[in-house]
Amino acid sequence: MAKTRTQFVCQNCGAAHQRWAGKCDSCGEWNTLVEEGTAGGIGSGPSSLKSARKGRAVTLTSLDGDIEDAPRIVSRIGELDRATGGGFVRGSALLIGGDPGIGKSTLLTQAAAALARQGHRIVYVSGEEAVAQIRLRAQRLGAASAPVELAAETNVEDILATIADGKRPDLVIIDSIQTLWTDLADSAPGTVTQVRASAQAMIRYAKSTGAAVVLVGHVTKEGQIAGPRVVEHMVDGVLYFEGEGGHHYRILRTVKNRFGPTDEIGVFEMSDKGLREVANPSELFLGERHAKAPGAAVFAAIEGTRPVLVEIQALVAPSTLGTPRRAVVGWDSSRLSMVLAVLEAHCGVRFGQHDVYLNVAGGYRISEPAADLAVASALVSSLTGIALPADCVYFGEISLSGAIRPVAHAQQRLKEAEKLGFGRAVLPSGSGDIAGGAGAGTFQPSELSDLVARIAGSRRSRAEETD
């Protein structure tokens, strides 16, 4: 029998060390090495204990040939199917992460009930909640009558033996992967070794049987899925379920998908009856907009194939501090610093004696650089006290030279703005053919200084109209 040996595994990155150290050499984190015992039979023992197997030749083929679409299980929950690329792929493993209480179990319960009503065999295994708790949630969601098979178990071998009995399940939900443990590893549940071994066992089952497996993962304080990052590389897709505690909306964001796009989102609204799909997210994020307030600009964003309009709010106030404050919610703070530097260097707008606060309304988070133009417009509007036009949208990337660079999908952004009643737009020059709707009232500056002059000039034109 293989001898069990001891090694020290980093709980942040999963790197194995022969000796304990205060700092992990791989990821640089401190006090993350934990002693764990591993048996040689798992694959970590000496090579002399393993029996060599002669490899078999595989068939090589060409790039040209027939292409078959991946067989999918459609849940008929539109936003969930959009985020997964059209439904759950048979034989694939999907990892869903999110903050505690964000609604992961609610979403999966609704999806399991919807699929079970279509005649699919769905197995829901919970390692955190008892069967009675899941039943209470199902009653609240109106899904108690769905023929979903439940179990409360944490041992991987017992789970595999249970689901192997009878007809092969179409979808297996494991909530959560951090609670599972396998007999092949000696460490405690939740450690890197157990999470990795348990995930590997479930993924192997999905690939060998053709059943889709959904793994729920906890997240750390930084918002990343807890456990080794290698688990994200092992699965076929990674989704993050995110949202702010003070808001009722939830976003299911795709960050990895081997069978579909990696930048799609699904938008839901949390209610007492569960999650409700939001067909038009722009109306949700612009629902409480105050059109005449200075420092507010509407940004036309693109999330995957979907355009989303969201309000960017800026507040520039005089500061009594030696170092003015810079606070950002929903956007990159370093990107804000860059926009402020460009406004000062190339447009003569001074923020050195002012505190700057930037917020994306509704708790939405923006990652694309196309928001630069909307942010700059909101900052100048707040500093000068001039309200921007209520029927105008903004998008464009700002370079360090002060030039405004074109961004992709300009026509889609304008179509979404036109649908919501916006008649004007500020976008980069060279954005292609813009026709109809909001494109009829576009302003296409090539330099940021042109936009600043236009905003400042609106005050003079209003003063002349008053006189």
CSV table of C-alpha atoms in Angstrom, one decimal:
chain,number,residue,atom,x,y,z
A,1,MET,CA,0.0,0.0,0.0
A,2,ALA,CA,1.3,3.5,-0.9
A,3,LYS,CA,2.7,5.4,2.1
A,4,THR,CA,1.0,8.6,3.1
A,5,ARG,CA,3.2,11.6,3.1
A,6,THR,CA,2.8,15.1,4.3
A,7,GLN,CA,2.9,18.3,2.3
A,8,PHE,CA,1.9,21.9,2.8
A,9,VAL,CA,-0.7,23.3,0.3
A,10,CYS,CA,-1.4,26.9,-0.2
A,11,GLN,CA,-5.1,27.6,0.4
A,12,ASN,CA,-5.1,30.5,-2.0
A,13,CYS,CA,-3.5,29.1,-5.2
A,14,GLY,CA,-3.2,25.4,-4.5
A,15,ALA,CA,0.6,25.2,-4.8
A,16,ALA,CA,2.2,22.3,-2.9
A,17,HIS,CA,5.3,22.8,-0.7
A,18,GLN,CA,7.5,20.2,0.9
A,19,ARG,CA,8.1,22.4,4.0
A,20,TRP,CA,6.1,25.0,5.8
A,21,ALA,CA,6.8,28.7,5.1
A,22,GLY,CA,5.2,31.9,6.1
A,23,LYS,CA,4.8,33.0,2.5
A,24,CYS,CA,3.7,31.1,-0.6
A,25,ASP,CA,6.4,31.2,-3.3
A,26,SER,CA,3.8,30.9,-6.1
A,27,CYS,CA,1.2,33.6,-5.2
A,28,GLY,CA,3.0,35.6,-2.6
A,29,GLU,CA,0.3,35.3,0.0
A,30,TRP,CA,1.2,35.1,3.7
A,31,ASN,CA,0.1,32.4,6.2
A,32,THR,CA,-1.8,30.3,3.6
A,33,LEU,CA,0.1,27.1,3.9
A,34,VAL,CA,-1.8,24.3,5.6
A,35,GLU,CA,-0.4,20.8,6.4
A,36,GLU,CA,-2.2,18.1,4.5
A,37,GLY,CA,-1.6,14.4,4.1
A,38,THR,CA,-1.8,12.8,0.6
A,39,ALA,CA,-1.8,9.2,-0.3
A,40,GLY,CA,0.4,8.0,-3.1
A,41,GLY,CA,-2.4,6.3,-4.9
A,42,ILE,CA,-4.0,9.7,-5.8
A,43,GLY,CA,-1.2,10.6,-8.1
A,44,SER,CA,1.2,12.4,-5.8
A,45,GLY,CA,3.3,9.4,-4.7
A,46,PRO,CA,6.7,8.3,-6.1
A,47,SER,CA,6.8,7.2,-9.7
A,48,SER,CA,8.2,3.8,-8.7
A,49,LEU,CA,4.8,2.9,-7.0
A,50,LYS,CA,2.8,3.5,-10.2
A,51,SER,CA,2.5,0.9,-12.8
A,52,ALA,CA,3.5,2.1,-16.3
A,53,ARG,CA,0.8,1.8,-18.9
A,54,LYS,CA,1.5,1.7,-22.6
A,55,GLY,CA,-0.2,4.5,-24.5
A,56,ARG,CA,-2.7,3.9,-27.2
A,57,ALA,CA,-2.7,5.6,-30.6
A,58,VAL,CA,-5.5,8.2,-31.2
A,59,THR,CA,-7.0,9.1,-34.5
A,60,LEU,CA,-5.8,12.4,-36.0
A,61,THR,CA,-8.1,14.4,-38.2
A,62,SER,CA,-8.1,17.7,-40.1
A,63,LEU,CA,-9.6,21.1,-39.2
A,64,ASP,CA,-12.1,20.8,-42.1
A,65,GLY,CA,-15.1,18.7,-41.4
A,66,ASP,CA,-18.7,18.6,-40.2
A,67,ILE,CA,-19.5,20.7,-37.1
A,68,GLU,CA,-22.2,19.6,-34.7
A,69,ASP,CA,-23.8,22.0,-32.2
A,70,ALA,CA,-23.4,21.0,-28.6
A,71,PRO,CA,-26.6,19.3,-27.3
A,72,ARG,CA,-28.2,21.5,-24.8
A,73,ILE,CA,-30.9,21.4,-22.1
A,74,VAL,CA,-33.0,24.6,-22.4
A,75,SER,CA,-34.4,25.8,-19.1
A,76,ARG,CA,-36.8,28.3,-20.8
A,77,ILE,CA,-35.6,30.9,-18.3
A,78,GLY,CA,-34.5,33.4,-20.9
A,79,GLU,CA,-31.9,35.3,-18.9
A,80,LEU,CA,-30.3,32.0,-17.6
A,81,ASP,CA,-30.2,30.5,-21.1
A,82,ARG,CA,-28.7,33.7,-22.4
A,83,ALA,CA,-25.9,33.7,-19.9
A,84,THR,CA,-25.1,30.0,-20.5
A,85,GLY,CA,-25.1,30.4,-24.2
A,86,GLY,CA,-28.4,28.7,-25.0
A,87,GLY,CA,-28.9,26.3,-22.1
A,88,PHE,CA,-26.9,23.7,-20.2
A,89,VAL,CA,-24.6,21.6,-22.4
A,90,ARG,CA,-24.9,17.8,-21.8
A,91,GLY,CA,-21.7,16.3,-20.4
A,92,SER,CA,-20.4,19.7,-19.2
A,93,ALA,CA,-19.5,21.1,-15.8
A,94,LEU,CA,-20.6,24.6,-14.8
A,95,LEU,CA,-19.3,26.6,-11.8
A,96,ILE,CA,-21.5,29.3,-10.3
A,97,GLY,CA,-20.1,31.7,-7.7
A,98,GLY,CA,-21.6,34.5,-5.7
A,99,ASP,CA,-21.8,36.2,-2.3
A,100,PRO,CA,-23.7,34.5,0.5
A,101,GLY,CA,-27.4,35.2,0.2
A,102,ILE,CA,-27.2,36.7,-3.3
A,103,GLY,CA,-29.7,34.1,-4.6
A,104,LYS,CA,-27.7,31.2,-6.1
A,105,SER,CA,-29.8,28.5,-4.5
A,106,THR,CA,-33.0,30.4,-5.5
A,107,LEU,CA,-31.9,30.6,-9.1
A,108,LEU,CA,-30.9,26.9,-9.3
A,109,THR,CA,-34.1,25.8,-7.5
A,110,GLN,CA,-36.2,27.7,-10.1
A,111,ALA,CA,-34.1,26.3,-12.9
A,112,ALA,CA,-34.3,22.7,-11.5
A,113,ALA,CA,-38.1,23.0,-11.2
A,114,ALA,CA,-38.5,24.4,-14.8
A,115,LEU,CA,-36.4,21.6,-16.2
A,116,ALA,CA,-38.1,18.9,-14.2
A,117,ARG,CA,-41.5,20.0,-15.4
A,118,GLN,CA,-40.3,19.5,-19.0
A,119,GLY,CA,-39.6,15.8,-18.2
A,120,HIS,CA,-35.9,15.9,-17.4
A,121,ARG,CA,-34.5,14.0,-14.4
A,122,ILE,CA,-33.0,16.6,-12.1
A,123,VAL,CA,-31.0,15.8,-9.0
A,124,TYR,CA,-30.4,18.5,-6.4
A,125,VAL,CA,-27.7,17.6,-3.8
A,126,SER,CA,-27.2,20.1,-1.0
A,127,GLY,CA,-24.3,20.0,1.5
A,128,GLU,CA,-25.3,23.1,3.3
A,129,GLU,CA,-29.0,22.8,3.8
A,130,ALA,CA,-31.3,20.1,5.0
A,131,VAL,CA,-34.0,18.7,2.7
A,132,ALA,CA,-36.7,20.5,4.8
A,133,GLN,CA,-35.0,23.9,4.1
A,134,ILE,CA,-35.0,23.3,0.4
A,135,ARG,CA,-38.7,22.3,0.5
A,136,LEU,CA,-39.5,25.5,2.3
A,137,ARG,CA,-37.8,27.5,-0.4
A,138,ALA,CA,-39.5,25.5,-3.1
A,139,GLN,CA,-42.9,26.3,-1.5
A,140,ARG,CA,-42.1,30.0,-1.4
A,141,LEU,CA,-41.1,29.9,-5.1
A,142,GLY,CA,-44.1,27.9,-6.1
A,143,ALA,CA,-41.9,25.0,-7.3
A,144,ALA,CA,-42.9,22.4,-4.7
A,145,SER,CA,-44.9,20.3,-7.2
A,146,ALA,CA,-42.0,19.9,-9.6
A,147,PRO,CA,-40.5,16.3,-9.6
A,148,VAL,CA,-37.0,17.4,-8.5
A,149,GLU,CA,-35.1,14.7,-6.6
A,150,LEU,CA,-33.4,16.0,-3.5
A,151,ALA,CA,-30.6,14.8,-1.2
A,152,ALA,CA,-28.6,16.2,1.6
A,153,GLU,CA,-25.1,14.6,1.3
A,154,THR,CA,-21.5,15.7,1.3
A,155,ASN,CA,-19.6,12.5,0.5
A,156,VAL,CA,-18.6,12.3,-3.2
A,157,GLU,CA,-18.7,8.5,-3.4
A,158,ASP,CA,-22.2,8.3,-1.8
A,159,ILE,CA,-23.4,11.0,-4.2
A,160,LEU,CA,-22.1,9.2,-7.3
A,161,ALA,CA,-23.6,5.9,-6.1
A,162,THR,CA,-27.0,7.5,-5.5
A,163,ILE,CA,-27.3,9.2,-8.9
A,164,ALA,CA,-26.0,6.1,-10.7
A,165,ASP,CA,-29.1,4.3,-9.5
A,166,GLY,CA,-31.8,4.3,-12.1
A,167,LYS,CA,-32.1,6.6,-15.2
A,168,ARG,CA,-29.1,8.8,-15.9
A,169,PRO,CA,-29.9,12.3,-14.6
A,170,ASP,CA,-30.0,15.2,-17.2
A,171,LEU,CA,-28.7,17.7,-14.6
A,172,VAL,CA,-27.0,17.4,-11.3
A,173,ILE,CA,-26.7,20.4,-9.0
A,174,ILE,CA,-24.1,20.3,-6.2
A,175,ASP,CA,-24.5,23.1,-3.6
A,176,SER,CA,-21.7,23.7,-2.8
A,177,ILE,CA,-18.4,22.3,-3.9
A,178,GLN,CA,-16.7,23.5,-0.7
A,179,THR,CA,-18.8,21.1,1.4
A,180,LEU,CA,-17.9,17.9,-0.4
A,181,TRP,CA,-15.3,15.5,0.6
A,182,THR,CA,-13.9,12.3,-0.9
A,183,ASP,CA,-12.3,9.2,0.6
A,184,LEU,CA,-9.3,9.7,-1.7
A,185,ALA,CA,-8.1,12.7,0.3
A,186,ASP,CA,-7.2,12.8,4.0
A,187,SER,CA,-7.7,16.6,4.5
A,188,ALA,CA,-10.8,18.3,5.9
A,189,PRO,CA,-13.7,19.4,3.7
A,190,GLY,CA,-13.2,22.8,2.2
A,191,THR,CA,-9.4,22.6,1.8
A,192,VAL,CA,-7.7,22.9,-1.5
A,193,THR,CA,-7.1,19.1,-1.8
A,194,GLN,CA,-10.7,18.2,-1.1
A,195,VAL,CA,-12.2,20.8,-3.3
A,196,ARG,CA,-9.9,19.8,-6.2
A,197,ALA,CA,-10.4,16.1,-5.8
A,198,SER,CA,-14.2,16.4,-5.3
A,199,ALA,CA,-14.5,18.7,-8.4
A,200,GLN,CA,-12.4,16.3,-10.4
A,201,ALA,CA,-14.7,13.4,-9.5
A,202,MET,CA,-17.9,15.2,-10.4
A,203,ILE,CA,-16.4,16.5,-13.7
A,204,ARG,CA,-15.2,12.9,-14.6
A,205,TYR,CA,-18.8,11.7,-14.0
A,206,ALA,CA,-20.2,14.4,-16.3
A,207,LYS,CA,-17.8,13.6,-19.1
A,208,SER,CA,-18.3,9.9,-18.9
A,209,THR,CA,-22.1,9.8,-18.6
A,210,GLY,CA,-23.2,12.9,-20.6
A,211,ALA,CA,-25.0,14.5,-17.6
A,212,ALA,CA,-24.7,18.2,-17.0
A,213,VAL,CA,-23.2,19.1,-13.6
A,214,VAL,CA,-23.6,22.5,-11.9
A,215,LEU,CA,-21.2,23.2,-9.0
A,216,VAL,CA,-21.9,26.1,-6.6
A,217,GLY,CA,-18.8,27.9,-5.2
A,218,HIS,CA,-18.3,30.3,-2.4
A,219,VAL,CA,-16.5,33.6,-3.0
A,220,THR,CA,-13.8,35.3,-1.0
A,221,LYS,CA,-13.7,38.9,0.2
A,222,GLU,CA,-12.2,40.0,-3.1
A,223,GLY,CA,-15.2,38.5,-5.0
A,224,GLN,CA,-13.3,35.5,-6.4
A,225,ILE,CA,-14.4,31.9,-6.1
A,226,ALA,CA,-12.8,30.4,-3.0
A,227,GLY,CA,-10.5,27.4,-3.3
A,228,PRO,CA,-7.9,26.7,-5.9
A,229,ARG,CA,-8.1,28.6,-9.2
A,230,VAL,CA,-7.4,25.3,-10.9
A,231,VAL,CA,-11.1,24.4,-10.4
A,232,GLU,CA,-12.1,27.3,-12.7
A,233,HIS,CA,-9.7,25.8,-15.4
A,234,MET,CA,-11.2,22.3,-14.9
A,235,VAL,CA,-14.8,23.2,-15.6
A,236,ASP,CA,-16.4,24.2,-18.9
A,237,GLY,CA,-18.0,27.4,-17.7
A,238,VAL,CA,-17.8,29.9,-14.9
A,239,LEU,CA,-20.7,32.2,-14.0
A,240,TYR,CA,-20.8,34.9,-11.3
A,241,PHE,CA,-24.1,35.9,-9.7
A,242,GLU,CA,-23.6,39.4,-8.4
A,243,GLY,CA,-25.6,42.3,-7.1
A,244,GLU,CA,-25.6,44.9,-4.3
A,245,GLY,CA,-27.4,44.3,-1.0
A,246,GLY,CA,-29.3,47.6,-1.2
A,247,HIS,CA,-30.7,46.9,-4.7
A,248,HIS,CA,-33.2,44.3,-5.8
A,249,TYR,CA,-31.6,43.4,-9.1
A,250,ARG,CA,-29.2,40.6,-9.7
A,251,ILE,CA,-26.8,40.0,-12.7
A,252,LEU,CA,-25.6,36.6,-13.8
A,253,ARG,CA,-22.3,37.3,-15.6
A,254,THR,CA,-20.4,34.8,-17.7
A,255,VAL,CA,-16.6,34.9,-17.4
A,256,LYS,CA,-15.8,31.6,-19.0
A,257,ASN,CA,-17.7,29.4,-21.5
A,258,ARG,CA,-16.3,26.8,-23.7
A,259,PHE,CA,-19.6,26.4,-25.6
A,260,GLY,CA,-20.7,30.0,-26.0
A,261,PRO,CA,-19.8,33.7,-25.6
A,262,THR,CA,-17.9,34.8,-22.5
A,263,ASP,CA,-19.3,38.3,-22.0
A,264,GLU,CA,-23.1,37.7,-21.8
A,265,ILE,CA,-25.2,38.7,-18.8
A,266,GLY,CA,-28.6,37.8,-17.5
A,267,VAL,CA,-30.5,40.3,-15.4
A,268,PHE,CA,-33.0,39.3,-12.7
A,269,GLU,CA,-35.0,41.1,-10.1
A,270,MET,CA,-35.4,39.6,-6.6
A,271,SER,CA,-38.9,39.5,-5.2
A,272,ASP,CA,-40.7,37.6,-2.5
A,273,LYS,CA,-41.7,35.0,-5.1
A,274,GLY,CA,-38.1,34.4,-6.3
A,275,LEU,CA,-36.1,35.8,-9.2
A,276,ARG,CA,-38.0,37.5,-12.0
A,277,GLU,CA,-36.4,38.0,-15.5
A,278,VAL,CA,-35.8,41.6,-16.6
A,279,ALA,CA,-36.3,41.8,-20.3
A,280,ASN,CA,-35.2,45.4,-20.6
A,281,PRO,CA,-32.3,46.2,-18.2
A,282,SER,CA,-32.0,49.8,-19.4
A,283,GLU,CA,-35.4,50.7,-18.0
A,284,LEU,CA,-34.4,49.2,-14.6
A,285,PHE,CA,-31.2,51.2,-14.3
A,286,LEU,CA,-32.8,54.5,-15.6
A,287,GLY,CA,-36.0,54.1,-13.6
A,288,GLU,CA,-35.3,56.7,-10.9
A,289,ARG,CA,-33.3,59.2,-13.0
A,290,HIS,CA,-33.4,62.9,-12.2
A,291,ALA,CA,-32.9,64.4,-15.7
A,292,LYS,CA,-32.2,68.1,-14.7
A,293,ALA,CA,-29.5,67.4,-12.1
A,294,PRO,CA,-25.9,68.4,-13.0
A,295,GLY,CA,-23.3,65.7,-13.0
A,296,ALA,CA,-25.4,63.0,-14.6
A,297,ALA,CA,-24.7,61.4,-17.9
A,298,VAL,CA,-26.3,58.4,-19.6
A,299,PHE,CA,-23.8,55.8,-20.9
A,300,ALA,CA,-24.7,53.3,-23.6
A,301,ALA,CA,-22.9,50.2,-22.7
A,302,ILE,CA,-22.6,46.8,-24.4
A,303,GLU,CA,-22.7,43.6,-22.4
A,304,GLY,CA,-22.1,40.7,-24.7
A,305,THR,CA,-24.7,41.1,-27.5
A,306,ARG,CA,-27.0,43.3,-25.3
A,307,PRO,CA,-26.9,47.1,-25.2
A,308,VAL,CA,-27.6,48.5,-21.7
A,309,LEU,CA,-28.2,52.2,-20.8
A,310,VAL,CA,-27.0,53.2,-17.4
A,311,GLU,CA,-26.7,56.6,-15.6
A,312,ILE,CA,-23.2,57.7,-14.4
A,313,GLN,CA,-23.3,60.2,-11.6
A,314,ALA,CA,-20.5,62.5,-10.6
A,315,LEU,CA,-20.1,65.0,-7.7
A,316,VAL,CA,-17.3,67.5,-7.7
A,317,ALA,CA,-17.2,69.5,-4.4
A,318,PRO,CA,-14.6,71.9,-3.0
A,319,SER,CA,-12.1,70.2,-0.6
A,320,THR,CA,-10.5,71.4,2.5
A,321,LEU,CA,-8.0,68.5,2.6
A,322,GLY,CA,-4.4,68.7,1.4
A,323,THR,CA,-5.1,65.6,-0.8
A,324,PRO,CA,-8.6,65.7,-2.2
A,325,ARG,CA,-10.7,62.5,-2.0
A,326,ARG,CA,-11.4,60.3,-5.0
A,327,ALA,CA,-14.2,57.8,-4.4
A,328,VAL,CA,-15.6,55.4,-7.1
A,329,VAL,CA,-18.5,52.9,-7.0
A,330,GLY,CA,-19.0,50.7,-10.0
A,331,TRP,CA,-16.0,51.7,-12.1
A,332,ASP,CA,-12.3,51.4,-12.1
A,333,SER,CA,-10.6,54.0,-9.8
A,334,SER,CA,-7.4,54.1,-11.8
A,335,ARG,CA,-9.5,54.8,-14.9
A,336,LEU,CA,-11.0,57.8,-13.1
A,337,SER,CA,-7.6,59.1,-12.2
A,338,MET,CA,-6.6,58.9,-15.9
A,339,VAL,CA,-9.7,60.8,-17.1
A,340,LEU,CA,-9.1,63.5,-14.4
A,341,ALA,CA,-5.4,63.8,-15.6
A,342,VAL,CA,-6.5,64.2,-19.2
A,343,LEU,CA,-9.1,66.9,-18.3
A,344,GLU,CA,-6.5,68.9,-16.4
A,345,ALA,CA,-3.6,68.5,-18.9
A,346,HIS,CA,-5.4,68.9,-22.2
A,347,CYS,CA,-8.7,70.7,-21.4
A,348,GLY,CA,-7.6,73.1,-18.6
A,349,VAL,CA,-10.2,71.8,-16.1
A,350,ARG,CA,-8.8,71.8,-12.6
A,351,PHE,CA,-9.8,69.2,-10.0
A,352,GLY,CA,-6.8,69.7,-7.6
A,353,GLN,CA,-8.9,71.5,-5.0
A,354,HIS,CA,-12.0,69.4,-5.3
A,355,ASP,CA,-13.2,66.1,-4.0
A,356,VAL,CA,-14.5,63.8,-6.8
A,357,TYR,CA,-17.2,61.2,-6.2
A,358,LEU,CA,-18.3,58.9,-9.0
A,359,ASN,CA,-21.2,56.4,-8.9
A,360,VAL,CA,-22.8,54.1,-11.4
A,361,ALA,CA,-26.6,54.2,-10.7
A,362,GLY,CA,-28.4,51.1,-9.6
A,363,GLY,CA,-25.2,49.4,-8.3
A,364,TYR,CA,-24.2,48.4,-11.9
A,365,ARG,CA,-20.6,47.7,-12.6
A,366,ILE,CA,-18.8,48.9,-15.8
A,367,SER,CA,-15.6,47.4,-17.1
A,368,GLU,CA,-15.4,48.7,-20.7
A,369,PRO,CA,-13.3,51.8,-21.6
A,370,ALA,CA,-16.2,53.2,-23.7
A,371,ALA,CA,-17.5,54.8,-20.5
A,372,ASP,CA,-14.7,57.4,-20.5
A,373,LEU,CA,-16.6,60.0,-22.5
A,374,ALA,CA,-19.7,59.7,-20.2
A,375,VAL,CA,-17.5,60.0,-17.1
A,376,ALA,CA,-15.7,63.0,-18.4
A,377,SER,CA,-19.1,64.7,-19.3
A,378,ALA,CA,-20.5,64.0,-15.9
A,379,LEU,CA,-17.4,65.4,-14.2
A,380,VAL,CA,-17.4,68.6,-16.2
A,381,SER,CA,-21.2,69.0,-15.7
A,382,SER,CA,-20.8,68.7,-11.9
A,383,LEU,CA,-17.9,71.1,-11.8
A,384,THR,CA,-19.6,73.8,-13.8
A,385,GLY,CA,-23.1,73.2,-12.5
A,386,ILE,CA,-24.5,72.7,-16.0
A,387,ALA,CA,-27.0,69.9,-16.4
A,388,LEU,CA,-26.5,67.8,-19.5
A,389,PRO,CA,-29.3,67.3,-22.1
A,390,ALA,CA,-31.8,64.8,-20.7
A,391,ASP,CA,-32.2,63.1,-24.1
A,392,CYS,CA,-28.5,62.5,-24.9
A,393,VAL,CA,-26.3,59.4,-24.5
A,394,TYR,CA,-22.5,59.3,-24.3
A,395,PHE,CA,-19.9,56.7,-25.2
A,396,GLY,CA,-16.3,56.7,-26.4
A,397,GLU,CA,-12.8,56.0,-25.2
A,398,ILE,CA,-10.4,58.7,-24.2
A,399,SER,CA,-6.7,58.4,-24.9
A,400,LEU,CA,-3.9,60.0,-22.9
A,401,SER,CA,-3.4,62.6,-25.7
A,402,GLY,CA,-6.9,63.9,-25.3
A,403,ALA,CA,-8.2,62.3,-28.4
A,404,ILE,CA,-11.5,60.4,-28.4
A,405,ARG,CA,-11.2,56.9,-29.9
A,406,PRO,CA,-14.1,55.0,-31.6
A,407,VAL,CA,-15.6,51.9,-29.9
A,408,ALA,CA,-17.3,48.9,-31.2
A,409,HIS,CA,-21.1,48.4,-31.7
A,410,ALA,CA,-21.9,52.1,-32.1
A,411,GLN,CA,-25.1,51.3,-34.1
A,412,GLN,CA,-26.4,48.9,-31.5
A,413,ARG,CA,-25.9,51.5,-28.7
A,414,LEU,CA,-27.8,54.1,-30.7
A,415,LYS,CA,-30.7,51.8,-31.5
A,416,GLU,CA,-31.1,51.0,-27.8
A,417,ALA,CA,-31.0,54.8,-27.0
A,418,GLU,CA,-33.6,55.5,-29.7
A,419,LYS,CA,-35.9,52.8,-28.3
A,420,LEU,CA,-35.9,54.5,-24.9
A,421,GLY,CA,-36.6,57.9,-26.3
A,422,PHE,CA,-33.1,59.4,-26.5
A,423,GLY,CA,-32.8,61.7,-29.6
A,424,ARG,CA,-29.2,62.9,-29.3
A,425,ALA,CA,-25.8,61.2,-28.8
A,426,VAL,CA,-22.2,62.2,-28.2
A,427,LEU,CA,-19.8,59.6,-29.7
A,428,PRO,CA,-16.3,59.5,-31.3
A,429,SER,CA,-15.8,60.6,-34.9
A,430,GLY,CA,-15.1,57.8,-37.2
A,431,SER,CA,-17.7,55.5,-35.6
A,432,GLY,CA,-19.0,54.4,-39.0
A,433,ASP,CA,-22.3,55.1,-40.7
A,434,ILE,CA,-24.8,56.5,-38.2
A,435,ALA,CA,-28.4,56.7,-39.6
A,436,GLY,CA,-31.8,57.6,-38.1
A,437,GLY,CA,-33.1,58.0,-34.6
A,438,ALA,CA,-30.4,59.2,-32.2
A,439,GLY,CA,-27.9,59.2,-35.0
A,440,ALA,CA,-29.7,62.3,-36.5
A,441,GLY,CA,-28.7,64.5,-33.5
A,442,THR,CA,-25.1,63.2,-32.9
A,443,PHE,CA,-22.1,65.3,-32.0
A,444,GLN,CA,-18.8,63.6,-32.9
A,445,PRO,CA,-15.9,65.4,-31.3
A,446,SER,CA,-12.4,64.3,-32.2
A,447,GLU,CA,-10.8,65.8,-29.1
A,448,LEU,CA,-12.0,65.9,-25.5
A,449,SER,CA,-11.5,69.7,-25.4
A,450,ASP,CA,-14.2,70.0,-28.1
A,451,LEU,CA,-16.7,68.3,-25.8
A,452,VAL,CA,-15.7,70.4,-22.8
A,453,ALA,CA,-16.1,73.6,-24.8
A,454,ARG,CA,-19.5,72.5,-26.0
A,455,ILE,CA,-20.7,71.8,-22.4
A,456,ALA,CA,-19.3,75.1,-21.1
A,457,GLY,CA,-20.8,77.0,-24.1
A,458,SER,CA,-24.2,75.7,-23.3
A,459,ARG,CA,-24.2,78.0,-20.2
A,460,ARG,CA,-23.5,81.1,-22.4
A,461,SER,CA,-26.2,80.2,-24.8
A,462,ARG,CA,-28.7,79.8,-22.0
A,463,ALA,CA,-27.7,83.1,-20.5
A,464,GLU,CA,-28.2,84.8,-23.9
A,465,GLU,CA,-31.6,83.2,-24.2
A,466,THR,CA,-32.5,84.6,-20.7
A,467,ASP,CA,-31.4,88.1,-21.6
